[in-house]
Amino acid sequence: MTCWYEGPLAAFDTETTGVDVETDRIVSAALVVQDAPGTRPRVTRWLVNPGVPVPAAATEVHGLTQEHLQRNGRWPAPVMYEVAQALAEQAAVGRPVVVMNAPFDLTLLDRELRRHRASSLSRWFERSPLLVLDPRVLDKHLDRYRKGRRTLADLCAQYEVALEEAHDAAADAVAALEVTRAVGRRFAARLERLSPGELHTLQAVWHAAQARGLQAWFARTGTEEIVDPAWPLRPDLPAAA
């Protein structure tokens, strides 16, 4: 039987107005589907006019200006529906979806659905669960004592994956997918017997442990930042915009 990391995978990524999942907005998104390693992926892209100002700091990261998005982006409501539908289609066929730092992208999508569709992301997966593979969680658990950061660029360097056009949603999704396959191969002895469903459950446990460790480190260093242990989606907050 083909191991999950040698089989069909999808990957999802977003670019946003900032890093606050409760108030920031999605300005672009991409879903990449690859049937087998080495095959050409099918890419779906979305460009969004968020309807709010796009900070210069965000534009510096992804290159999308407010003027460009106003001129070429679509309104959020239909886009968020299409994105959720596309992810639900992956869930329906049992194809795992790679999402680097999943609680960020998936929570942002959930808040956009609540904001513009009076819906939630979880409603799309009531019949078929979304199976998420998060290379950040996987790498941090499997190679926990390696020092240094674990951004997508760092993981690409660690696993010798090319990252072209960083901070383009499609390019980042492709790179995250390839990193995830590389993680699977490097740690095959520990991963090959696990199904995507089992791995999804384990990642929730691993992420919670990682969050507790980071929270303890913050406490020791006097940092007041709160680390959310929820994965792959943060619970809704009453103060969500």
C-alpha positions as semicolon CSV with decimal commas, in nm:
position;residue;x (nm);y (nm);z (nm)
1;M;0,000;0,000;0,000
2;T;0,129;0,347;-0,090
3;C;0,230;0,558;0,211
4;W;0,038;0,882;0,251
5;Y;0,346;1,092;0,170
6;E;0,383;0,915;-0,166
7;G;0,015;0,944;-0,253
8;P;-0,230;1,219;-0,349
9;L;-0,200;1,539;-0,145
10;A;-0,342;1,890;-0,159
11;A;-0,207;2,208;-0,002
12;F;-0,371;2,535;0,099
13;D;-0,223;2,876;0,174
14;T;-0,334;3,237;0,216
15;E;-0,186;3,585;0,208
16;T;-0,343;3,838;0,440
17;T;-0,360;4,196;0,567
18;G;-0,179;4,098;0,887
19;V;-0,126;3,831;1,151
20;D;-0,434;3,871;1,375
21;V;-0,674;3,590;1,287
22;E;-0,965;3,771;1,453
23;T;-0,941;4,101;1,266
24;D;-0,719;4,063;0,960
25;R;-0,845;3,959;0,618
26;I;-0,750;3,724;0,337
27;V;-0,625;3,897;0,021
28;S;-0,523;3,589;-0,176
29;A;-0,551;3,212;-0,143
30;A;-0,446;2,906;-0,335
31;L;-0,528;2,536;-0,337
32;V;-0,278;2,299;-0,495
33;V;-0,367;1,937;-0,576
34;Q;-0,102;1,680;-0,668
35;D;-0,200;1,324;-0,755
36;A;0,148;1,176;-0,705
37;P;0,504;1,295;-0,632
38;G;0,668;1,459;-0,931
39;T;0,345;1,519;-1,121
40;R;0,233;1,866;-1,222
41;P;0,000;2,008;-0,955
42;R;-0,338;2,158;-1,037
43;V;-0,355;2,509;-0,894
44;T;-0,661;2,717;-0,809
45;R;-0,600;3,080;-0,712
46;W;-0,823;3,344;-0,558
47;L;-0,757;3,718;-0,538
48;V;-0,968;3,912;-0,289
49;N;-1,059;4,276;-0,244
50;P;-1,084;4,266;0,137
51;G;-1,285;4,587;0,164
52;V;-1,048;4,724;0,428
53;P;-0,713;4,907;0,402
54;V;-0,412;4,690;0,321
55;P;-0,122;4,798;0,546
56;A;0,205;4,884;0,379
57;A;0,378;4,625;0,599
58;A;0,157;4,351;0,454
59;T;0,220;4,469;0,098
60;E;0,593;4,453;0,166
61;V;0,552;4,084;0,246
62;H;0,330;3,962;-0,038
63;G;0,351;4,248;-0,290
64;L;-0,026;4,297;-0,319
65;T;-0,120;4,663;-0,297
66;Q;-0,458;4,797;-0,199
67;E;-0,498;4,951;-0,546
68;H;-0,422;4,619;-0,719
69;L;-0,668;4,431;-0,502
70;Q;-0,940;4,691;-0,554
71;R;-0,890;4,673;-0,928
72;N;-0,846;4,297;-0,969
73;G;-0,976;4,129;-0,655
74;R;-1,322;3,981;-0,605
75;W;-1,554;4,048;-0,314
76;P;-1,489;3,819;-0,016
77;A;-1,830;3,652;0,017
78;P;-1,825;3,442;-0,303
79;V;-1,453;3,373;-0,270
80;M;-1,481;3,235;0,082
81;Y;-1,765;3,010;-0,030
82;E;-1,555;2,878;-0,318
83;V;-1,251;2,822;-0,097
84;A;-1,451;2,631;0,165
85;Q;-1,619;2,428;-0,108
86;A;-1,282;2,341;-0,263
87;L;-1,149;2,222;0,073
88;A;-1,469;2,023;0,134
89;E;-1,416;1,849;-0,199
90;Q;-1,074;1,736;-0,082
91;A;-1,227;1,607;0,240
92;A;-1,498;1,421;0,049
93;V;-1,243;1,217;-0,145
94;G;-1,021;1,164;0,159
95;R;-0,728;1,363;0,021
96;P;-0,514;1,511;0,301
97;V;-0,457;1,887;0,285
98;V;-0,120;2,034;0,379
99;V;-0,152;2,364;0,567
100;M;0,164;2,521;0,704
101;N;0,083;2,661;1,051
102;A;-0,276;2,545;1,006
103;P;-0,432;2,734;1,299
104;F;-0,345;3,062;1,128
105;D;-0,481;3,001;0,777
106;L;-0,779;2,787;0,873
107;T;-0,887;3,016;1,156
108;L;-0,864;3,318;0,927
109;L;-1,080;3,136;0,673
110;D;-1,329;3,045;0,946
111;R;-1,354;3,408;1,057
112;E;-1,401;3,526;0,699
113;L;-1,683;3,275;0,653
114;R;-1,847;3,399;0,972
115;R;-1,797;3,759;0,866
116;H;-1,920;3,733;0,508
117;R;-2,133;3,414;0,491
118;A;-2,280;3,384;0,843
119;S;-2,130;3,037;0,840
120;S;-1,828;2,856;0,982
121;L;-1,556;2,636;0,843
122;S;-1,655;2,336;1,054
123;R;-1,999;2,323;0,889
124;W;-1,832;2,227;0,563
125;F;-1,683;1,914;0,718
126;E;-1,981;1,770;0,903
127;R;-2,005;1,478;0,660
128;S;-1,638;1,428;0,573
129;P;-1,364;1,552;0,808
130;L;-1,078;1,758;0,672
131;L;-0,751;1,568;0,717
132;V;-0,478;1,825;0,778
133;L;-0,102;1,777;0,757
134;D;0,095;2,063;0,912
135;P;0,467;2,045;0,828
136;R;0,551;2,284;1,110
137;V;0,391;2,057;1,371
138;L;0,533;1,742;1,212
139;D;0,888;1,875;1,190
140;K;0,883;2,021;1,542
141;H;0,768;1,689;1,688
142;L;0,991;1,460;1,485
143;D;1,307;1,673;1,510
144;R;1,229;1,850;1,835
145;Y;1,586;1,920;1,947
146;R;1,699;2,100;1,631
147;K;1,768;2,463;1,707
148;G;1,652;2,754;1,496
149;R;1,331;2,886;1,351
150;R;1,077;2,674;1,165
151;T;0,926;2,909;0,911
152;L;0,841;2,772;0,568
153;A;1,167;2,911;0,432
154;D;1,359;2,743;0,715
155;L;1,188;2,409;0,652
156;C;1,255;2,435;0,279
157;A;1,624;2,483;0,353
158;Q;1,625;2,196;0,603
159;Y;1,456;1,951;0,365
160;E;1,618;2,083;0,045
161;V;1,294;2,200;-0,115
162;A;1,297;2,488;-0,363
163;L;1,092;2,790;-0,257
164;E;1,026;3,017;-0,552
165;E;0,827;3,340;-0,519
166;A;0,796;3,318;-0,141
167;H;0,477;3,472;0,000
168;D;0,283;3,395;-0,316
169;A;0,001;3,172;-0,192
170;A;0,038;2,911;-0,466
171;A;0,418;2,899;-0,444
172;D;0,404;2,863;-0,066
173;A;0,142;2,589;-0,093
174;V;0,356;2,391;-0,339
175;A;0,662;2,429;-0,117
176;A;0,471;2,322;0,196
177;L;0,343;2,016;0,011
178;E;0,694;1,916;-0,095
179;V;0,830;1,975;0,256
180;T;0,559;1,748;0,395
181;R;0,651;1,471;0,153
182;A;1,016;1,517;0,251
183;V;0,932;1,497;0,622
184;G;0,743;1,175;0,555
185;R;1,039;1,020;0,375
186;R;1,297;1,130;0,632
187;F;1,095;0,993;0,922
188;A;0,935;0,703;0,735
189;A;1,007;0,456;1,015
190;R;0,787;0,660;1,248
191;L;0,520;0,771;1,000
192;E;0,463;0,510;0,730
193;R;0,224;0,297;0,937
194;L;0,006;0,592;1,031
195;S;-0,300;0,684;0,828
196;P;-0,376;1,052;0,756
197;G;-0,665;1,030;1,000
198;E;-0,444;0,894;1,278
199;L;-0,181;1,154;1,200
200;H;-0,439;1,433;1,213
201;T;-0,537;1,327;1,566
202;L;-0,175;1,297;1,676
203;Q;-0,086;1,641;1,542
204;A;-0,354;1,797;1,763
205;V;-0,186;1,635;2,064
206;W;0,164;1,729;1,948
207;H;0,069;2,090;1,880
208;A;-0,090;2,125;2,223
209;A;0,231;1,997;2,383
210;Q;0,438;2,233;2,171
211;A;0,214;2,523;2,272
212;R;0,254;2,440;2,640
213;G;0,630;2,430;2,600
214;L;0,636;2,766;2,423
215;Q;0,402;2,916;2,684
216;A;0,634;2,799;2,961
217;W;0,930;2,956;2,781
218;F;0,740;3,284;2,748
219;A;0,666;3,274;3,120
220;R;1,034;3,224;3,202
221;T;1,136;3,516;2,981
222;G;0,864;3,750;3,106
223;T;0,677;3,758;2,774
224;E;0,301;3,811;2,809
225;E;0,209;3,652;2,475
226;I;-0,057;3,378;2,495
227;V;-0,008;3,060;2,291
228;D;-0,330;2,890;2,176
229;P;-0,303;2,508;2,198
230;A;-0,592;2,447;1,957
231;W;-0,514;2,278;1,625
232;P;-0,595;2,291;1,336
233;L;-0,864;2,551;1,408
234;R;-0,891;2,792;1,697
235;P;-1,228;2,817;1,871
236;D;-1,444;3,116;1,798
237;L;-1,407;3,416;2,027
238;P;-1,699;3,646;2,114
239;A;-1,485;3,945;2,017
240;A;-1,423;3,823;1,662
241;A;-1,464;4,110;1,414
